[in-house]
Amino acid sequence: MTEPVASAAVAIGVVGGGQLALMLAAAARKLNVPLHVLTPGAQDPATALASSVVLAELDDVAATRELARRSGAITFENEWVDLPALAPLSFDGVVFLPSLEALAPLVSKRGQRQLLQDRGLPCPRWCDLPTSGLLPEGFDYPLMAKASTGGYDGKGTAVLRSPEDLTALLARVPLGDWILEEFVNFEQELSQLACRDRAGNVRCYPLVQTHQHQQVCDWVLAPASVPHAVQAYARNIAASLLTAINYVGVISIELFYGPGGLQVNEIAPRTHNSGHFTIEAAHTSQFEQQVRIVAGLPMGSVEFQVPGALMVNLLGFESSEADYQAQRDDLAAIPEATVHWYGKEGSSPGRKLGHVTLLLHGVTAGERAGQAEQLLERVRSIWPLPPQNP
């Protein structure tokens, strides 16, 4: 267990009060680092553990200035950041980590694709949404359409299988805010969690496999069973990207792996769902790592302290106000399982209400995969998946 080492740390502020901020606050408490949150809801998850709360909308610049007054550095729970509005605070000396300059190419999918293309890093071919209804040369159906900003967990995406699908999309979305990507034939979806401190040191957690249900993360298996060359390439992509934009903090790079090799799907400039397993399985969780970096403390080890882990998201499977205590107790009774409940108000299908992490002790990738399959079946007997969309 990590010993508190906050003597050299500064208080940190977090813009956002959801489950990611909650887990940041829990990590900060273990390190005795004061953590203050800016969030619009007095009952938002992170308010229970924060040192103090600034109640305001996330884009309230005056409230962010108040958060800065309480903190030595500010970080973000998600990437929906109004960079121009915050720029004056940065000019006045407010420290944002990652910096606003580093976030600039990451807050939109168009910006991410352009950054990857400019750096020569692998990603699907893409183009702006053609307002004429005619595809650029070299593109053909099926295609993936994505909102450049605001999309998450499958929201803001559409599969286009014909010219008619493109015409229908053009009729219902803001034309300047969407991009098209080639449809990628992949065998696995992977995630590379990485971190970089203020001195430019980069560390990468082991590569993990992710699985989606209706475009929402269902489970994560750590580590991923892929060749060492793929693991090394993912680390190189992460290090190159972080260094190129002088990024400071934790970042997740979601990847496709298949016949076309390794390709970057999306970049999440923050702690990420695919890294939740690190709380139990790694020497330093992604949340403690982010607290350490923002507070000016040395980074911790990114190595696993167990052979592997399975993280299963507890997605809402109905509309309800229940707290599901019986199901949570049954999940917690599974050997070496840890349940994290976010304390959100109300359940709806697909909403992330919590997660459970189960430790794996198989020596080989095959043994761990077998253990994970059995444990996933047991979790599903207690907590079913949301119904398929019609």
GROMACS .gro file of C-alpha atoms in nm:
model
  390
    1MET     CA    1   0.000   0.000   0.000
    2THR     CA    2   0.121   0.349  -0.085
    3GLU     CA    3   0.226   0.558   0.212
    4PRO     CA    4   0.103   0.919   0.230
    5VAL     CA    5   0.376   1.149   0.100
    6ALA     CA    6   0.192   1.479   0.076
    7SER     CA    7   0.456   1.701   0.238
    8ALA     CA    8   0.577   1.816  -0.105
    9ALA     CA    9   0.233   1.811  -0.268
   10VAL     CA   10   0.003   2.094  -0.363
   11ALA     CA   11  -0.376   2.091  -0.336
   12ILE     CA   12  -0.545   2.001  -0.661
   13GLY     CA   13  -0.872   2.101  -0.824
   14VAL     CA   14  -1.090   1.887  -1.049
   15VAL     CA   15  -1.340   2.025  -1.298
   16GLY     CA   16  -1.620   1.767  -1.278
   17GLY     CA   17  -1.782   1.567  -1.000
   18GLY     CA   18  -1.872   1.228  -1.150
   19GLN     CA   19  -1.732   0.881  -1.089
   20LEU     CA   20  -1.386   0.961  -1.223
   21ALA     CA   21  -1.358   1.258  -0.987
   22LEU     CA   22  -1.488   1.035  -0.705
   23MET     CA   23  -1.206   0.787  -0.758
   24LEU     CA   24  -0.953   1.071  -0.788
   25ALA     CA   25  -1.078   1.203  -0.455
   26ALA     CA   26  -1.042   0.859  -0.293
   27ALA     CA   27  -0.683   0.836  -0.418
   28ALA     CA   28  -0.608   1.189  -0.297
   29ARG     CA   29  -0.731   1.102   0.051
   30LYS     CA   30  -0.492   0.807   0.070
   31LEU     CA   31  -0.207   1.045  -0.014
   32ASN     CA   32  -0.333   1.323   0.217
   33VAL     CA   33  -0.358   1.556  -0.082
   34PRO     CA   34  -0.644   1.809  -0.059
   35LEU     CA   35  -0.874   1.777  -0.360
   36HIS     CA   36  -1.144   2.030  -0.445
   37VAL     CA   37  -1.410   1.979  -0.712
   38LEU     CA   38  -1.617   2.205  -0.933
   39THR     CA   39  -1.950   2.044  -1.017
   40PRO     CA   40  -2.311   2.157  -1.070
   41GLY     CA   41  -2.477   1.893  -0.851
   42ALA     CA   42  -2.454   1.890  -0.472
   43GLN     CA   43  -2.517   1.513  -0.478
   44ASP     CA   44  -2.271   1.431  -0.757
   45PRO     CA   45  -2.050   1.131  -0.667
   46ALA     CA   46  -1.726   1.318  -0.592
   47THR     CA   47  -1.884   1.559  -0.345
   48ALA     CA   48  -1.881   1.288  -0.077
   49LEU     CA   49  -1.500   1.270  -0.063
   50ALA     CA   50  -1.385   1.612  -0.186
   51SER     CA   51  -1.209   1.850   0.053
   52SER     CA   52  -1.444   2.122  -0.070
   53VAL     CA   53  -1.696   2.176  -0.348
   54VAL     CA   54  -1.755   2.471  -0.579
   55LEU     CA   55  -2.117   2.438  -0.693
   56ALA     CA   56  -2.144   2.577  -1.045
   57GLU     CA   57  -2.174   2.472  -1.406
   58LEU     CA   58  -1.856   2.326  -1.549
   59ASP     CA   59  -1.815   2.611  -1.800
   60ASP     CA   60  -1.846   2.881  -1.532
   61VAL     CA   61  -1.515   3.065  -1.560
   62ALA     CA   62  -1.562   3.260  -1.236
   63ALA     CA   63  -1.619   2.931  -1.054
   64THR     CA   64  -1.306   2.785  -1.212
   65ARG     CA   65  -1.113   3.087  -1.088
   66GLU     CA   66  -1.245   3.012  -0.738
   67LEU     CA   67  -1.136   2.650  -0.778
   68ALA     CA   68  -0.790   2.780  -0.873
   69ARG     CA   69  -0.782   2.996  -0.561
   70ARG     CA   70  -0.817   2.679  -0.352
   71SER     CA   71  -0.576   2.470  -0.559
   72GLY     CA   72  -0.218   2.474  -0.680
   73ALA     CA   73  -0.312   2.303  -1.008
   74ILE     CA   74  -0.634   2.207  -1.185
   75THR     CA   75  -0.716   1.895  -1.385
   76PHE     CA   76  -1.027   1.777  -1.568
   77GLU     CA   77  -1.265   1.485  -1.532
   78ASN     CA   78  -1.347   1.485  -1.902
   79GLU     CA   79  -1.235   1.654  -2.220
   80TRP     CA   80  -1.541   1.872  -2.280
   81VAL     CA   81  -1.346   2.185  -2.201
   82ASP     CA   82  -1.413   2.538  -2.324
   83LEU     CA   83  -1.050   2.619  -2.401
   84PRO     CA   84  -1.100   2.980  -2.521
   85ALA     CA   85  -1.299   3.064  -2.207
   86LEU     CA   86  -1.025   2.925  -1.981
   87ALA     CA   87  -0.737   3.086  -2.171
   88PRO     CA   88  -0.746   3.412  -1.966
   89LEU     CA   89  -0.706   3.208  -1.645
   90SER     CA   90  -0.401   3.038  -1.792
   91PHE     CA   91  -0.257   3.377  -1.888
   92ASP     CA   92  -0.311   3.486  -1.525
   93GLY     CA   93  -0.098   3.197  -1.400
   94VAL     CA   94  -0.358   2.929  -1.325
   95VAL     CA   95  -0.189   2.591  -1.377
   96PHE     CA   96  -0.390   2.339  -1.577
   97LEU     CA   97  -0.260   1.982  -1.608
   98PRO     CA   98  -0.276   1.876  -1.882
   99SER     CA   99  -0.223   2.226  -2.018
  100LEU     CA  100  -0.482   2.393  -2.239
  101GLU     CA  101  -0.229   2.383  -2.524
  102ALA     CA  102  -0.189   2.006  -2.488
  103LEU     CA  103  -0.567   1.957  -2.476
  104ALA     CA  104  -0.633   2.172  -2.784
  105PRO     CA  105  -0.582   1.895  -3.044
  106LEU     CA  106  -0.755   1.634  -2.827
  107VAL     CA  107  -1.093   1.788  -2.743
  108SER     CA  108  -1.239   1.702  -3.084
  109LYS     CA  109  -1.216   1.386  -3.293
  110ARG     CA  110  -1.120   1.594  -3.595
  111GLY     CA  111  -0.833   1.743  -3.395
  112GLN     CA  112  -0.723   1.398  -3.282
  113ARG     CA  113  -0.724   1.261  -3.636
  114GLN     CA  114  -0.532   1.560  -3.768
  115LEU     CA  115  -0.276   1.526  -3.488
  116LEU     CA  116  -0.224   1.156  -3.555
  117GLN     CA  117  -0.198   1.217  -3.928
  118ASP     CA  118   0.053   1.498  -3.881
  119ARG     CA  119   0.268   1.286  -3.647
  120GLY     CA  120   0.260   0.983  -3.876
  121LEU     CA  121   0.081   0.771  -3.616
  122PRO     CA  122  -0.156   0.494  -3.736
  123CYS     CA  123  -0.530   0.565  -3.748
  124PRO     CA  124  -0.821   0.487  -3.981
  125ARG     CA  125  -0.845   0.698  -4.298
  126TRP     CA  126  -1.087   0.983  -4.245
  127CYS     CA  127  -1.239   1.289  -4.406
  128ASP     CA  128  -1.480   1.567  -4.323
  129LEU     CA  129  -1.847   1.490  -4.373
  130PRO     CA  130  -1.907   1.563  -4.744
  131THR     CA  131  -2.192   1.814  -4.764
  132SER     CA  132  -2.239   1.731  -5.132
  133GLY     CA  133  -2.340   1.377  -5.046
  134LEU     CA  134  -2.057   1.242  -5.265
  135LEU     CA  135  -1.776   1.046  -5.104
  136PRO     CA  136  -1.418   1.158  -5.164
  137GLU     CA  137  -1.212   0.940  -5.395
  138GLY     CA  138  -1.091   0.623  -5.228
  139PHE     CA  139  -1.375   0.602  -4.974
  140ASP     CA  140  -1.657   0.348  -4.998
  141TYR     CA  141  -1.932   0.207  -4.781
  142PRO     CA  142  -1.963   0.097  -4.507
  143LEU     CA  143  -1.828   0.400  -4.320
  144MET     CA  144  -1.832   0.519  -3.960
  145ALA     CA  145  -1.965   0.870  -3.902
  146LYS     CA  146  -1.865   1.043  -3.578
  147ALA     CA  147  -1.956   1.372  -3.415
  148SER     CA  148  -1.632   1.561  -3.375
  149THR     CA  149  -1.730   1.689  -3.029
  150GLY     CA  150  -1.956   1.571  -2.748
  151GLY     CA  151  -1.989   1.204  -2.840
  152TYR     CA  152  -1.920   0.931  -2.583
  153ASP     CA  153  -2.026   0.572  -2.506
  154GLY     CA  154  -2.163   0.525  -2.854
  155LYS     CA  155  -2.349   0.855  -2.864
  156GLY     CA  156  -2.265   1.071  -3.165
  157THR     CA  157  -2.182   0.784  -3.400
  158ALA     CA  158  -2.358   0.625  -3.697
  159VAL     CA  159  -2.273   0.343  -3.936
  160LEU     CA  160  -2.335   0.444  -4.298
  161ARG     CA  161  -2.397   0.151  -4.531
  162SER     CA  162  -2.530   0.332  -4.836
  163PRO     CA  163  -2.565   0.674  -5.003
  164GLU     CA  164  -2.914   0.689  -4.855
  165ASP     CA  165  -2.769   0.663  -4.503
  166LEU     CA  166  -2.535   0.952  -4.578
  167THR     CA  167  -2.821   1.165  -4.714
  168ALA     CA  168  -3.027   1.095  -4.401
  169LEU     CA  169  -2.733   1.186  -4.176
  170LEU     CA  170  -2.672   1.512  -4.362
  171ALA     CA  171  -3.035   1.605  -4.302
  172ARG     CA  172  -3.019   1.565  -3.926
  173VAL     CA  173  -2.672   1.668  -3.798
  174PRO     CA  174  -2.467   1.990  -3.790
  175LEU     CA  175  -2.267   1.965  -4.111
  176GLY     CA  176  -1.942   2.111  -3.979
  177ASP     CA  177  -1.924   1.893  -3.669
  178TRP     CA  178  -1.897   1.539  -3.811
  179ILE     CA  179  -1.625   1.333  -3.974
  180LEU     CA  180  -1.625   1.007  -4.170
  181GLU     CA  181  -1.386   0.717  -4.112
  182GLU     CA  182  -1.323   0.395  -4.297
  183PHE     CA  183  -1.487   0.098  -4.129
  184VAL     CA  184  -1.210  -0.097  -3.953
  185ASN     CA  185  -1.204  -0.475  -3.957
  186PHE     CA  186  -1.049  -0.558  -3.620
  187GLU     CA  187  -0.992  -0.868  -3.409
  188GLN     CA  188  -0.951  -0.697  -3.071
  189GLU     CA  189  -1.007  -0.358  -2.916
  190LEU     CA  190  -0.717  -0.257  -2.694
  191SER     CA  191  -0.639   0.029  -2.460
  192GLN     CA  192  -0.300   0.177  -2.370
  193LEU     CA  193  -0.300   0.371  -2.045
  194ALA     CA  194   0.001   0.601  -2.017
  195CYS     CA  195   0.122   0.887  -1.801
  196ARG     CA  196   0.377   1.167  -1.824
  197ASP     CA  197   0.499   1.388  -1.541
  198ARG     CA  198   0.606   1.753  -1.535
  199ALA     CA  199   0.970   1.654  -1.601
  200GLY     CA  200   0.876   1.468  -1.920
  201ASN     CA  201   0.909   1.115  -1.785
  202VAL     CA  202   0.669   0.869  -1.956
  203ARG     CA  203   0.539   0.544  -1.809
  204CYS     CA  204   0.296   0.299  -1.970
  205TYR     CA  205   0.072   0.046  -1.797
  206PRO     CA  206   0.047  -0.298  -1.959
  207LEU     CA  207  -0.179  -0.306  -2.265
  208VAL     CA  208  -0.535  -0.432  -2.199
  209GLN     CA  209  -0.821  -0.575  -2.404
  210THR     CA  210  -1.161  -0.406  -2.395
  211HIS     CA  211  -1.503  -0.533  -2.502
  212GLN     CA  212  -1.804  -0.318  -2.585
  213HIS     CA  213  -2.177  -0.377  -2.547
  214GLN     CA  214  -2.379  -0.145  -2.768
  215GLN     CA  215  -2.070   0.077  -2.796
  216VAL     CA  216  -2.033   0.108  -2.418
  217CYS     CA  217  -1.741  -0.061  -2.242
  218ASP     CA  218  -1.863  -0.393  -2.100
  219TRP     CA  219  -1.544  -0.551  -1.964
  220VAL     CA  220  -1.167  -0.512  -1.960
  221LEU     CA  221  -0.916  -0.799  -1.946
  222ALA     CA  222  -0.568  -0.711  -1.821
  223PRO     CA  223  -0.316  -0.773  -1.961
  224ALA     CA  224  -0.412  -0.820  -2.325
  225SER     CA  225  -0.304  -1.140  -2.497
  226VAL     CA  226  -0.116  -0.996  -2.795
  227PRO     CA  227   0.240  -1.036  -2.929
  228HIS     CA  228   0.519  -0.843  -2.755
  229ALA     CA  229   0.576  -0.643  -3.073
  230VAL     CA  230   0.220  -0.510  -3.053
  231GLN     CA  231   0.268  -0.414  -2.688
  232ALA     CA  232   0.591  -0.232  -2.773
  233TYR     CA  233   0.429  -0.050  -3.066
  234ALA     CA  234   0.141   0.068  -2.843
  235ARG     CA  235   0.391   0.203  -2.589
  236ASN     CA  236   0.584   0.379  -2.863
  237ILE     CA  237   0.267   0.541  -2.996
  238ALA     CA  238   0.181   0.665  -2.647
  239ALA     CA  239   0.529   0.800  -2.574
  240SER     CA  240   0.551   0.973  -2.913
  241LEU     CA  241   0.210   1.134  -2.873
  242LEU     CA  242   0.260   1.254  -2.515
  243THR     CA  243   0.600   1.399  -2.590
  244ALA     CA  244   0.488   1.568  -2.913
  245ILE     CA  245   0.218   1.774  -2.740
  246ASN     CA  246   0.394   1.811  -2.402
  247TYR     CA  247   0.108   1.633  -2.231
  248VAL     CA  248   0.122   1.607  -1.851
  249GLY     CA  249  -0.107   1.360  -1.674
  250VAL     CA  250  -0.278   1.027  -1.739
  251ILE     CA  251  -0.413   0.947  -2.085
  252SER     CA  252  -0.588   0.651  -2.249
  253ILE     CA  253  -0.532   0.558  -2.613
  254GLU     CA  254  -0.798   0.324  -2.750
  255LEU     CA  255  -0.676   0.104  -3.034
  256PHE     CA  256  -0.798  -0.139  -3.300
  257TYR     CA  257  -0.586  -0.450  -3.364
  258GLY     CA  258  -0.649  -0.670  -3.665
  259PRO     CA  259  -0.547  -0.740  -4.025
  260GLY     CA  260  -0.457  -0.373  -4.071
  261GLY     CA  261  -0.223  -0.383  -3.774
  262LEU     CA  262  -0.253  -0.145  -3.479
  263GLN     CA  263  -0.457   0.173  -3.530
  264VAL     CA  264  -0.558   0.447  -3.289
  265ASN     CA  265  -0.934   0.469  -3.250
  266GLU     CA  266  -0.978   0.747  -2.992
  267ILE     CA  267  -0.776   0.936  -2.733
  268ALA     CA  268  -0.915   1.015  -2.388
  269PRO     CA  269  -0.703   1.287  -2.217
  270ARG     CA  270  -0.787   1.179  -1.861
  271THR     CA  271  -0.826   0.877  -1.638
  272HIS     CA  272  -1.038   0.622  -1.820
  273ASN     CA  273  -1.285   0.338  -1.775
  274SER     CA  274  -1.036   0.092  -1.924
  275GLY     CA  275  -0.796   0.166  -1.636
  276HIS     CA  276  -1.028   0.112  -1.340
  277PHE     CA  277  -0.877  -0.232  -1.273
  278THR     CA  278  -0.552  -0.060  -1.170
  279ILE     CA  279  -0.702   0.028  -0.830
  280GLU     CA  280  -0.664  -0.335  -0.721
  281ALA     CA  281  -0.426  -0.485  -0.978
  282ALA     CA  282  -0.145  -0.229  -1.015
  283HIS     CA  283   0.104  -0.096  -0.762
  284THR     CA  284  -0.020   0.256  -0.845
  285SER     CA  285  -0.374   0.309  -0.971
  286GLN     CA  286  -0.441   0.545  -1.259
  287PHE     CA  287  -0.620   0.774  -1.013
  288GLU     CA  288  -0.332   0.787  -0.768
  289GLN     CA  289  -0.099   0.846  -1.063
  290GLN     CA  290  -0.303   1.145  -1.179
  291VAL     CA  291  -0.315   1.288  -0.827
  292ARG     CA  292   0.061   1.242  -0.794
  293ILE     CA  293   0.137   1.414  -1.125
  294VAL     CA  294  -0.096   1.709  -1.071
  295ALA     CA  295   0.014   1.752  -0.708
  296GLY     CA  296   0.383   1.749  -0.805
  297LEU     CA  297   0.467   1.414  -0.646
  298PRO     CA  298   0.685   1.144  -0.804
  299MET     CA  299   0.504   0.894  -1.024
  300GLY     CA  300   0.446   0.547  -0.884
  301SER     CA  301   0.511   0.207  -1.039
  302VAL     CA  302   0.282   0.107  -1.326
  303GLU     CA  303   0.354  -0.265  -1.288
  304PHE     CA  304   0.088  -0.518  -1.187
  305GLN     CA  305   0.100  -0.671  -0.841
  306VAL     CA  306  -0.106  -0.972  -0.958
  307PRO     CA  307  -0.088  -1.174  -1.283
  308GLY     CA  308  -0.405  -1.014  -1.419
  309ALA     CA  309  -0.752  -0.878  -1.363
  310LEU     CA  310  -1.100  -0.863  -1.511
  311MET     CA  311  -1.299  -0.542  -1.473
  312VAL     CA  312  -1.672  -0.558  -1.547
  313ASN     CA  313  -1.883  -0.244  -1.574
  314LEU     CA  314  -2.214  -0.248  -1.388
  315LEU     CA  315  -2.432  -0.095  -1.657
  316GLY     CA  316  -2.792  -0.004  -1.581
  317PHE     CA  317  -3.024  -0.272  -1.717
  318GLU     CA  318  -3.353  -0.094  -1.635
  319SER     CA  319  -3.496   0.242  -1.536
  320SER     CA  320  -3.512   0.241  -1.158
  321GLU     CA  321  -3.433   0.429  -0.838
  322ALA     CA  322  -3.307   0.112  -0.666
  323ASP     CA  323  -2.964   0.094  -0.503
  324TYR     CA  324  -2.920  -0.275  -0.593
  325GLN     CA  325  -2.771  -0.355  -0.253
  326ALA     CA  326  -2.854  -0.727  -0.279
  327GLN     CA  327  -2.678  -0.758  -0.615
  328ARG     CA  328  -2.380  -0.560  -0.488
  329ASP     CA  329  -2.350  -0.791  -0.187
  330ASP     CA  330  -2.362  -1.099  -0.411
  331LEU     CA  331  -2.091  -0.955  -0.637
  332ALA     CA  332  -1.874  -0.870  -0.337
  333ALA     CA  333  -1.906  -1.231  -0.217
  334ILE     CA  334  -1.721  -1.359  -0.524
  335PRO     CA  335  -1.364  -1.446  -0.410
  336GLU     CA  336  -1.116  -1.162  -0.472
  337ALA     CA  337  -1.384  -0.933  -0.611
  338THR     CA  338  -1.403  -0.563  -0.527
  339VAL     CA  339  -1.720  -0.368  -0.602
  340HIS     CA  340  -1.710   0.005  -0.671
  341TRP     CA  341  -2.049   0.178  -0.655
  342TYR     CA  342  -2.065   0.534  -0.781
  343GLY     CA  343  -2.370   0.652  -0.585
  344LYS     CA  344  -2.551   0.801  -0.882
  345GLU     CA  345  -2.914   0.900  -0.852
  346GLY     CA  346  -3.124   0.665  -1.063
  347SER     CA  347  -3.052   0.388  -1.310
  348SER     CA  348  -3.123   0.379  -1.682
  349PRO     CA  349  -3.023   0.122  -1.946
  350GLY     CA  350  -2.652   0.151  -2.026
  351ARG     CA  351  -2.571   0.403  -1.753
  352LYS     CA  352  -2.245   0.329  -1.571
  353LEU     CA  353  -2.351   0.273  -1.211
  354GLY     CA  354  -2.033   0.107  -1.086
  355HIS     CA  355  -1.782  -0.164  -1.165
  356VAL     CA  356  -1.642  -0.483  -1.016
  357THR     CA  357  -1.278  -0.588  -1.040
  358LEU     CA  358  -1.183  -0.957  -1.009
  359LEU     CA  359  -0.820  -1.062  -0.968
  360LEU     CA  360  -0.676  -1.337  -1.189
  361HIS     CA  361  -0.391  -1.567  -1.089
  362GLY     CA  362  -0.339  -1.778  -1.401
  363VAL     CA  363   0.025  -1.801  -1.504
  364THR     CA  364  -0.043  -1.807  -1.879
  365ALA     CA  365  -0.267  -1.590  -2.094
  366GLY     CA  366  -0.482  -1.896  -2.167
  367GLU     CA  367  -0.532  -1.972  -1.798
  368ARG     CA  368  -0.627  -1.612  -1.725
  369ALA     CA  369  -0.870  -1.606  -2.018
  370GLY     CA  370  -1.038  -1.921  -1.887
  371GLN     CA  371  -1.067  -1.776  -1.537
  372ALA     CA  372  -1.205  -1.451  -1.677
  373GLU     CA  373  -1.468  -1.634  -1.881
  374GLN     CA  374  -1.592  -1.821  -1.575
  375LEU     CA  375  -1.595  -1.509  -1.359
  376LEU     CA  376  -1.777  -1.305  -1.625
  377GLU     CA  377  -2.046  -1.573  -1.642
  378ARG     CA  378  -2.084  -1.555  -1.264
  379VAL     CA  379  -2.108  -1.175  -1.269
  380ARG     CA  380  -2.370  -1.193  -1.546
  381SER     CA  381  -2.580  -1.433  -1.336
  382ILE     CA  382  -2.600  -1.156  -1.075
  383TRP     CA  383  -2.590  -0.842  -1.289
  384PRO     CA  384  -2.737  -0.880  -1.639
  385LEU     CA  385  -2.643  -0.672  -1.941
  386PRO     CA  386  -2.880  -0.399  -2.062
  387PRO     CA  387  -3.128  -0.516  -2.327
  388GLN     CA  388  -3.029  -0.473  -2.690
  389ASN     CA  389  -3.153  -0.160  -2.858
  390PRO     CA  390  -3.434  -0.230  -3.101
   0.00000   0.00000   0.00000
